[in-house]
PDB file of C-alpha atoms in Angstrom:
ATOM      1  CA  LEU Y 716     181.576 144.335 121.093  1.00 85.00           C
ATOM      2  CA  ALA Y 717     184.940 145.263 119.682  1.00 84.00           C
ATOM      3  CA  THR Y 718     184.283 142.989 116.577  1.00 81.00           C
ATOM      4  CA  ARG Y 719     180.955 144.735 115.908  1.00 85.00           C
ATOM      5  CA  ILE Y 720     182.392 148.226 115.235  1.00 89.00           C
ATOM      6  CA  THR Y 721     181.547 148.017 111.529  1.00 91.00           C
ATOM      7  CA  LYS Y 722     178.187 146.369 112.109  1.00 90.00           C
ATOM      8  CA  TRP Y 723     176.919 148.338 115.058  1.00 93.00           C
ATOM      9  CA  THR Y 724     173.230 148.070 115.936  1.00 93.00           C
ATOM     10  CA  LYS Y 725     170.856 149.264 118.657  1.00 94.00           C
ATOM     11  CA  LYS Y 726     171.309 145.856 120.365  1.00 92.00           C
ATOM     12  CA  ASP Y 727     175.062 146.569 120.548  1.00 92.00           C
ATOM     13  CA  ASP Y 728     174.190 149.930 122.318  1.00 95.00           C
ATOM     14  CA  GLN Y 729     172.190 147.916 124.919  1.00 95.00           C
ATOM     15  CA  ARG Y 730     175.113 145.468 125.337  1.00 92.00           C
ATOM     16  CA  LEU Y 731     177.611 148.184 125.858  1.00 95.00           C
ATOM     17  CA  HIS Y 732     175.317 149.961 128.302  1.00 96.00           C
ATOM     18  CA  LYS Y 733     174.833 146.798 130.302  1.00 94.00           C
ATOM     19  CA  LEU Y 734     178.571 146.173 130.338  1.00 93.00           C
ATOM     20  CA  MET Y 735     179.375 149.650 131.586  1.00 96.00           C
ATOM     21  CA  CYS Y 736     176.695 149.398 134.214  1.00 96.00           C
ATOM     22  CA  TYR Y 737     178.272 146.190 135.527  1.00 91.00           C
ATOM     23  CA  VAL Y 738     181.766 147.808 135.569  1.00 94.00           C
ATOM     24  CA  TYR Y 739     180.393 150.755 137.481  1.00 95.00           C
ATOM     25  CA  ALA Y 740     178.484 148.482 139.934  1.00 92.00           C
ATOM     26  CA  SER Y 741     181.427 146.158 140.591  1.00 92.00           C
ATOM     27  CA  LEU Y 742     184.291 148.602 141.367  1.00 93.00           C
ATOM     28  CA  HIS Y 743     184.437 147.218 144.896  1.00 92.00           C
ATOM     29  CA  VAL Y 744     184.922 143.576 143.803  1.00 93.00           C
ATOM     30  CA  ARG Y 745     188.448 142.192 144.177  1.00 92.00           C
ATOM     31  CA  GLN Y 746     190.343 139.250 142.797  1.00 94.00           C
ATOM     32  CA  VAL Y 747     192.757 137.902 145.439  1.00 94.00           C
ATOM     33  CA  GLY Y 748     195.303 135.152 145.757  1.00 94.00           C
ATOM     34  CA  PHE Y 749     196.445 133.310 148.831  1.00 93.00           C
ATOM     35  CA  VAL Y 750     199.405 131.022 149.411  1.00 94.00           C
ATOM     36  CA  GLY Y 751     199.619 128.735 152.505  1.00 94.00           C
ATOM     37  CA  ASP Y 752     201.710 125.788 151.432  1.00 94.00           C
ATOM     38  CA  HIS Y 753     205.307 124.956 150.796  1.00 93.00           C
ATOM     39  CA  PRO Y 754     206.183 124.852 147.107  1.00 90.00           C
ATOM     40  CA  CYS Y 755     206.523 121.068 147.126  1.00 93.00           C
ATOM     41  CA  GLU Y 756     202.830 120.805 147.920  1.00 95.00           C
ATOM     42  CA  CYS Y 757     201.676 123.170 145.094  1.00 95.00           C
ATOM     43  CA  HIS Y 758     200.781 122.567 141.436  1.00 95.00           C
ATOM     44  CA  VAL Y 759     200.554 124.841 138.366  1.00 96.00           C
ATOM     45  CA  ASP Y 760     196.980 124.236 137.232  1.00 97.00           C
ATOM     46  CA  LEU Y 761     195.558 124.900 133.779  1.00 97.00           C
ATOM     47  CA  PHE Y 762     191.839 125.015 133.268  1.00 97.00           C
ATOM     48  CA  THR Y 763     190.440 125.165 129.703  1.00 97.00           C
ATOM     49  CA  ASP Y 764     186.860 125.351 128.561  1.00 96.00           C
ATOM     50  CA  ALA Y 765     184.816 126.282 125.491  1.00 95.00           C
ATOM     51  CA  ASP Y 766     181.122 126.976 124.799  1.00 93.00           C
ATOM     52  CA  PHE Y 767     179.484 125.787 121.567  1.00 92.00           C
ATOM     53  CA  ALA Y 768     178.450 128.434 118.989  1.00 87.00           C
ATOM     54  CA  GLY Y 769     178.173 130.978 121.771  1.00 84.00           C
ATOM     55  CA  ASP Y 770     178.308 133.973 119.348  1.00 82.00           C
ATOM     56  CA  ALA Y 771     174.795 134.185 117.947  1.00 77.00           C
ATOM     57  CA  VAL Y 772     175.956 136.224 114.966  1.00 79.00           C
ATOM     58  CA  SER Y 773     179.024 134.347 113.743  1.00 83.00           C
ATOM     59  CA  GLN Y 774     178.255 130.943 115.430  1.00 89.00           C
ATOM     60  CA  ARG Y 775     181.797 130.761 116.707  1.00 92.00           C
ATOM     61  CA  SER Y 776     182.762 129.319 120.021  1.00 94.00           C
ATOM     62  CA  THR Y 777     184.760 131.052 122.751  1.00 94.00           C
ATOM     63  CA  SER Y 778     187.800 129.669 124.365  1.00 96.00           C
ATOM     64  CA  GLY Y 779     188.331 130.191 128.133  1.00 96.00           C
ATOM     65  CA  ILE Y 780     191.715 129.694 129.887  1.00 97.00           C
ATOM     66  CA  HIS Y 781     192.518 129.950 133.578  1.00 97.00           C
ATOM     67  CA  LEU Y 782     195.894 129.382 135.112  1.00 97.00           C
ATOM     68  CA  ALA Y 783     196.487 129.278 138.837  1.00 97.00           C
ATOM     69  CA  LEU Y 784     199.071 128.039 141.436  1.00 96.00           C
ATOM     70  CA  MET Y 785     197.106 125.659 143.642  1.00 96.00           C
ATOM     71  CA  GLY Y 786     197.623 123.536 146.746  1.00 95.00           C
ATOM     72  CA  PRO Y 787     195.793 122.363 149.836  1.00 95.00           C
ATOM     73  CA  ASN Y 788     195.813 125.905 151.276  1.00 95.00           C
ATOM     74  CA  THR Y 789     196.856 127.806 148.082  1.00 95.00           C
ATOM     75  CA  ASN Y 790     194.924 129.351 145.182  1.00 96.00           C
ATOM     76  CA  PHE Y 791     196.714 132.105 143.404  1.00 96.00           C
ATOM     77  CA  PRO Y 792     195.308 133.162 139.947  1.00 97.00           C
ATOM     78  CA  LEU Y 793     198.057 133.736 137.426  1.00 96.00           C
ATOM     79  CA  HIS Y 794     196.426 134.205 134.031  1.00 95.00           C
ATOM     80  CA  GLY Y 795     193.020 134.365 132.439  1.00 96.00           C
ATOM     81  CA  ILE Y 796     191.873 134.578 128.802  1.00 96.00           C
ATOM     82  CA  SER Y 797     188.511 134.798 127.012  1.00 95.00           C
ATOM     83  CA  LYS Y 798     189.023 134.589 123.188  1.00 93.00           C
ATOM     84  CA  LYS Y 799     186.698 134.014 120.288  1.00 92.00           C
ATOM     85  CA  GLN Y 800     187.794 131.129 118.148  1.00 94.00           C
ATOM     86  CA  THR Y 801     188.858 132.000 114.557  1.00 91.00           C
ATOM     87  CA  ALA Y 802     186.561 129.522 112.872  1.00 93.00           C
ATOM     88  CA  THR Y 803     183.197 127.828 113.505  1.00 93.00           C
ATOM     89  CA  SER Y 804     183.342 124.479 115.339  1.00 93.00           C
ATOM     90  CA  PHE Y 805     181.075 121.651 114.382  1.00 92.00           C
ATOM     91  CA  SER Y 806     180.773 120.045 117.832  1.00 93.00           C
ATOM     92  CA  THR Y 807     181.528 120.652 121.475  1.00 93.00           C
ATOM     93  CA  PRO Y 808     184.508 118.291 121.566  1.00 94.00           C
ATOM     94  CA  GLU Y 809     186.000 120.194 118.605  1.00 95.00           C
ATOM     95  CA  ALA Y 810     185.582 123.525 120.386  1.00 95.00           C
ATOM     96  CA  GLU Y 811     187.063 122.079 123.553  1.00 96.00           C
ATOM     97  CA  THR Y 812     189.980 120.706 121.569  1.00 96.00           C
ATOM     98  CA  VAL Y 813     190.708 124.037 119.989  1.00 96.00           C
ATOM     99  CA  SER Y 814     190.593 125.697 123.432  1.00 96.00           C
ATOM    100  CA  GLY Y 815     192.725 123.017 125.082  1.00 96.00           C
ATOM    101  CA  CYS Y 816     195.393 123.270 122.471  1.00 96.00           C
ATOM    102  CA  PHE Y 817     195.424 127.095 122.667  1.00 96.00           C
ATOM    103  CA  GLY Y 818     195.695 127.034 126.448  1.00 96.00           C
ATOM    104  CA  TYR Y 819     198.330 124.327 126.669  1.00 97.00           C
ATOM    105  CA  ARG Y 820     200.510 125.753 123.846  1.00 95.00           C
ATOM    106  CA  THR Y 821     200.352 129.490 124.634  1.00 96.00           C
ATOM    107  CA  VAL Y 822     199.832 129.525 128.374  1.00 96.00           C
ATOM    108  CA  LEU Y 823     200.914 126.338 130.263  1.00 96.00           C
ATOM    109  CA  ILE Y 824     204.142 125.502 128.320  1.00 95.00           C
ATOM    110  CA  PRO Y 825     205.659 129.052 128.759  1.00 94.00           C
ATOM    111  CA  ALA Y 826     204.429 129.098 132.426  1.00 94.00           C
ATOM    112  CA  LEU Y 827     206.248 125.808 133.111  1.00 91.00           C
ATOM    113  CA  ASP Y 828     209.548 127.235 131.860  1.00 89.00           C
ATOM    114  CA  LEU Y 829     209.179 130.112 134.260  1.00 92.00           C
ATOM    115  CA  TRP Y 830     207.998 128.124 137.385  1.00 91.00           C
ATOM    116  CA  GLU Y 831     210.661 125.413 136.946  1.00 89.00           C
ATOM    117  CA  LYS Y 832     213.214 128.237 137.550  1.00 90.00           C
ATOM    118  CA  LEU Y 833     211.282 130.076 140.310  1.00 89.00           C
ATOM    119  CA  MET Y 834     210.145 126.976 142.300  1.00 88.00           C
ATOM    120  CA  PRO Y 835     211.853 123.791 141.037  1.00 88.00           C
ATOM    121  CA  GLY Y 836     210.124 121.811 143.815  1.00 88.00           C
ATOM    122  CA  LEU Y 837     206.586 122.135 142.497  1.00 92.00           C
ATOM    123  CA  LYS Y 838     204.496 119.038 142.014  1.00 94.00           C
ATOM    124  CA  THR Y 839     203.395 117.731 138.581  1.00 94.00           C
ATOM    125  CA  PRO Y 840     201.435 120.388 136.698  1.00 96.00           C
ATOM    126  CA  ARG Y 841     197.727 119.561 136.057  1.00 96.00           C
ATOM    127  CA  PHE Y 842     195.580 120.147 133.040  1.00 97.00           C
ATOM    128  CA  HIS Y 843     191.832 120.271 133.878  1.00 97.00           C
ATOM    129  CA  GLU Y 844     189.357 119.469 131.171  1.00 96.00           C
ATOM    130  CA  ASP Y 845     185.534 118.982 131.565  1.00 94.00           C
ATOM    131  CA  ASN Y 846     184.953 117.144 128.185  1.00 95.00           C
ATOM    132  CA  GLN Y 847     185.677 113.442 128.193  1.00 95.00           C
ATOM    133  CA  ALA Y 848     185.552 113.081 124.446  1.00 93.00           C
ATOM    134  CA  MET Y 849     188.337 115.756 124.062  1.00 95.00           C
ATOM    135  CA  ILE Y 850     190.484 113.842 126.553  1.00 95.00           C
ATOM    136  CA  MET Y 851     190.005 110.590 124.702  1.00 94.00           C
ATOM    137  CA  VAL Y 852     190.961 112.143 121.340  1.00 94.00           C
ATOM    138  CA  VAL Y 853     194.137 113.557 122.953  1.00 95.00           C
ATOM    139  CA  MET Y 854     195.064 110.296 124.610  1.00 94.00           C
ATOM    140  CA  SER Y 855     194.446 108.115 121.454  1.00 93.00           C
ATOM    141  CA  GLY Y 856     195.730 110.643 118.916  1.00 92.00           C
ATOM    142  CA  ARG Y 857     192.817 109.761 116.630  1.00 88.00           C
ATOM    143  CA  ASN Y 858     190.075 112.084 115.461  1.00 86.00           C
ATOM    144  CA  PRO Y 859     188.130 110.440 112.544  1.00 85.00           C
ATOM    145  CA  THR Y 860     185.179 112.932 112.911  1.00 87.00           C
ATOM    146  CA  MET Y 861     187.476 115.974 113.085  1.00 89.00           C
ATOM    147  CA  ARG Y 862     189.812 115.497 110.143  1.00 88.00           C
ATOM    148  CA  HIS Y 863     189.372 119.071 109.181  1.00 91.00           C
ATOM    149  CA  ILE Y 864     190.509 120.556 112.505  1.00 93.00           C
ATOM    150  CA  GLY Y 865     194.115 121.011 111.414  1.00 91.00           C
ATOM    151  CA  ARG Y 866     193.254 122.984 108.306  1.00 92.00           C
ATOM    152  CA  VAL Y 867     190.321 124.933 109.755  1.00 93.00           C
ATOM    153  CA  HIS Y 868     191.626 125.659 113.214  1.00 94.00           C
ATOM    154  CA  GLY Y 869     195.397 125.033 112.950  1.00 92.00           C
ATOM    155  CA  VAL Y 870     195.195 122.386 115.709  1.00 93.00           C
ATOM    156  CA  SER Y 871     197.354 119.198 115.517  1.00 93.00           C
ATOM    157  CA  ILE Y 872     195.867 116.266 117.378  1.00 94.00           C
ATOM    158  CA  GLN Y 873     199.062 114.405 116.814  1.00 93.00           C
ATOM    159  CA  TRP Y 874     201.027 117.147 118.539  1.00 94.00           C
ATOM    160  CA  LEU Y 875     198.688 117.056 121.530  1.00 95.00           C
ATOM    161  CA  ASN Y 876     199.102 113.323 121.660  1.00 95.00           C
ATOM    162  CA  ASP Y 877     202.879 113.588 121.460  1.00 94.00           C
ATOM    163  CA  ARG Y 878     202.858 116.004 124.451  1.00 94.00           C
ATOM    164  CA  LEU Y 879     200.138 114.516 126.578  1.00 95.00           C
ATOM    165  CA  GLY Y 880     199.507 110.933 125.335  1.00 93.00           C
ATOM    166  CA  PRO Y 881     200.136 107.779 127.365  1.00 92.00           C
ATOM    167  CA  HIS Y 882     203.664 107.070 126.167  1.00 89.00           C
ATOM    168  CA  ALA Y 883     207.303 107.672 126.950  1.00 89.00           C
ATOM    169  CA  GLY Y 884     208.642 111.038 126.162  1.00 88.00           C
ATOM    170  CA  ARG Y 885     205.425 112.807 126.996  1.00 92.00           C
ATOM    171  CA  ASP Y 886     205.430 116.085 128.967  1.00 93.00           C
ATOM    172  CA  LYS Y 887     205.274 115.733 132.743  1.00 92.00           C
ATOM    173  CA  VAL Y 888     201.701 117.116 132.849  1.00 95.00           C
ATOM    174  CA  ASP Y 889     198.624 115.224 134.188  1.00 95.00           C
ATOM    175  CA  ILE Y 890     195.517 115.682 132.046  1.00 95.00           C
ATOM    176  CA  PHE Y 891     192.329 114.634 133.669  1.00 94.00           C
ATOM    177  CA  TYR Y 892     188.582 115.062 133.678  1.00 96.00           C
ATOM    178  CA  GLN Y 893     187.286 117.963 135.852  1.00 95.00           C
ATOM    179  CA  ASP Y 894     183.649 118.101 136.881  1.00 94.00           C
ATOM    180  CA  THR Y 895     181.949 121.074 135.176  1.00 90.00           C
ATOM    181  CA  SER Y 896     180.799 122.493 138.625  1.00 90.00           C
ATOM    182  CA  PHE Y 897     184.488 123.056 139.555  1.00 94.00           C
ATOM    183  CA  MET Y 898     185.610 124.258 136.097  1.00 95.00           C
ATOM    184  CA  SER Y 899     187.285 127.677 136.802  1.00 95.00           C
ATOM    185  CA  ALA Y 900     187.399 128.592 133.024  1.00 96.00           C
ATOM    186  CA  ASP Y 901     183.588 128.519 132.795  1.00 94.00           C
ATOM    187  CA  ILE Y 902     183.327 132.235 133.567  1.00 95.00           C
ATOM    188  CA  TYR Y 903     185.349 133.185 130.465  1.00 95.00           C
ATOM    189  CA  THR Y 904     182.992 131.396 128.076  1.00 94.00           C
ATOM    190  CA  LYS Y 905     179.392 131.263 129.282  1.00 88.00           C
ATOM    191  CA  ALA Y 906     176.551 133.443 130.306  1.00 86.00           C
ATOM    192  CA  PHE Y 907     174.811 132.858 133.676  1.00 89.00           C
ATOM    193  CA  ASP Y 908     171.130 133.225 134.198  1.00 88.00           C
ATOM    194  CA  THR Y 909     171.125 133.476 137.960  1.00 91.00           C
ATOM    195  CA  ALA Y 910     173.032 135.532 140.526  1.00 90.00           C
ATOM    196  CA  ALA Y 911     174.002 132.363 142.467  1.00 92.00           C
ATOM    197  CA  LYS Y 912     175.608 130.753 139.394  1.00 93.00           C
ATOM    198  CA  TRP Y 913     177.521 133.983 138.615  1.00 92.00           C
ATOM    199  CA  LYS Y 914     178.841 134.243 142.218  1.00 91.00           C
ATOM    200  CA  ARG Y 915     179.990 130.639 142.238  1.00 93.00           C
ATOM    201  CA  ALA Y 916     181.836 131.156 138.941  1.00 94.00           C
ATOM    202  CA  CYS Y 917     183.478 134.225 140.495  1.00 94.00           C
ATOM    203  CA  LEU Y 918     184.564 132.369 143.552  1.00 93.00           C
ATOM    204  CA  LEU Y 919     186.199 129.737 141.376  1.00 95.00           C
ATOM    205  CA  ILE Y 920     188.670 132.321 140.194  1.00 96.00           C
ATOM    206  CA  ASN Y 921     188.972 134.085 143.527  1.00 94.00           C
ATOM    207  CA  VAL Y 922     186.813 137.084 142.759  1.00 94.00           C
ATOM    208  CA  PHE Y 923     185.169 138.184 145.984  1.00 92.00           C
ATOM    209  CA  GLU Y 924     182.767 140.712 147.351  1.00 88.00           C
ATOM    210  CA  PRO Y 925     184.237 142.717 150.256  1.00 83.00           C
ATOM    211  CA  GLU Y 926     181.888 140.862 152.762  1.00 82.00           C
ATOM    212  CA  ASP Y 927     183.343 137.521 151.524  1.00 78.00           C
ATOM    213  CA  LEU Y 928     186.806 138.575 152.582  1.00 75.00           C
ATOM    214  CA  GLN Y 929     185.930 139.064 156.249  1.00 70.00           C
ATOM    215  CA  PRO Y 930     187.386 136.537 158.713  1.00 65.00           C
ATOM    216  CA  ASN Y 931     185.349 133.388 158.960  1.00 62.00           C
ATOM    217  CA  SER Y 932     183.120 134.394 156.013  1.00 55.00           C
ATOM    218  CA  LEU Y 933     184.422 131.546 153.651  1.00 52.00           C
TER     219      LEU Y 933
END
């Protein structure tokens, strides 16, 4: 809506009204974090996701980033971002690569510097990605169908491969495929057509209704 200021229409009025109605109706909702493990059992977890051409007007994708401290009995949200990409992506793997690079470079790397000082005993950080094609591009360092990504999006596949690829000198971060149903960053990028899907997305980032926070309710 902020990008529509100079092109405002009646549909934007409706979107703004719907947004404010949701804000008013959800003042009781809370995001909580809980820690029940020793630091040596916890990871810093980065979730990155992207939709494909989610903005109907500009056809640009949206990057979603979620960072949390996680363990067997720990889930403490640390950071969340929803950001429209600066250029139009031509495929889902391209949009996912842009989101992954943005999240890793601007969120996880600075967080690791902090958490290595706060809790030096943490387990290996984890990078969750729900697009297998994007992971293959990062691991191989090759992107023949996305040669333009560096100039258009400012994303270096070689840099991602240097940091995360299967070779000596890589960062101590595990990148792996995460099933979409457990992708915490989904809520930052997509619309949900049922209340059940929306509630599940909220639970993945620890956003609860008051009744969900009662003992034995989870």
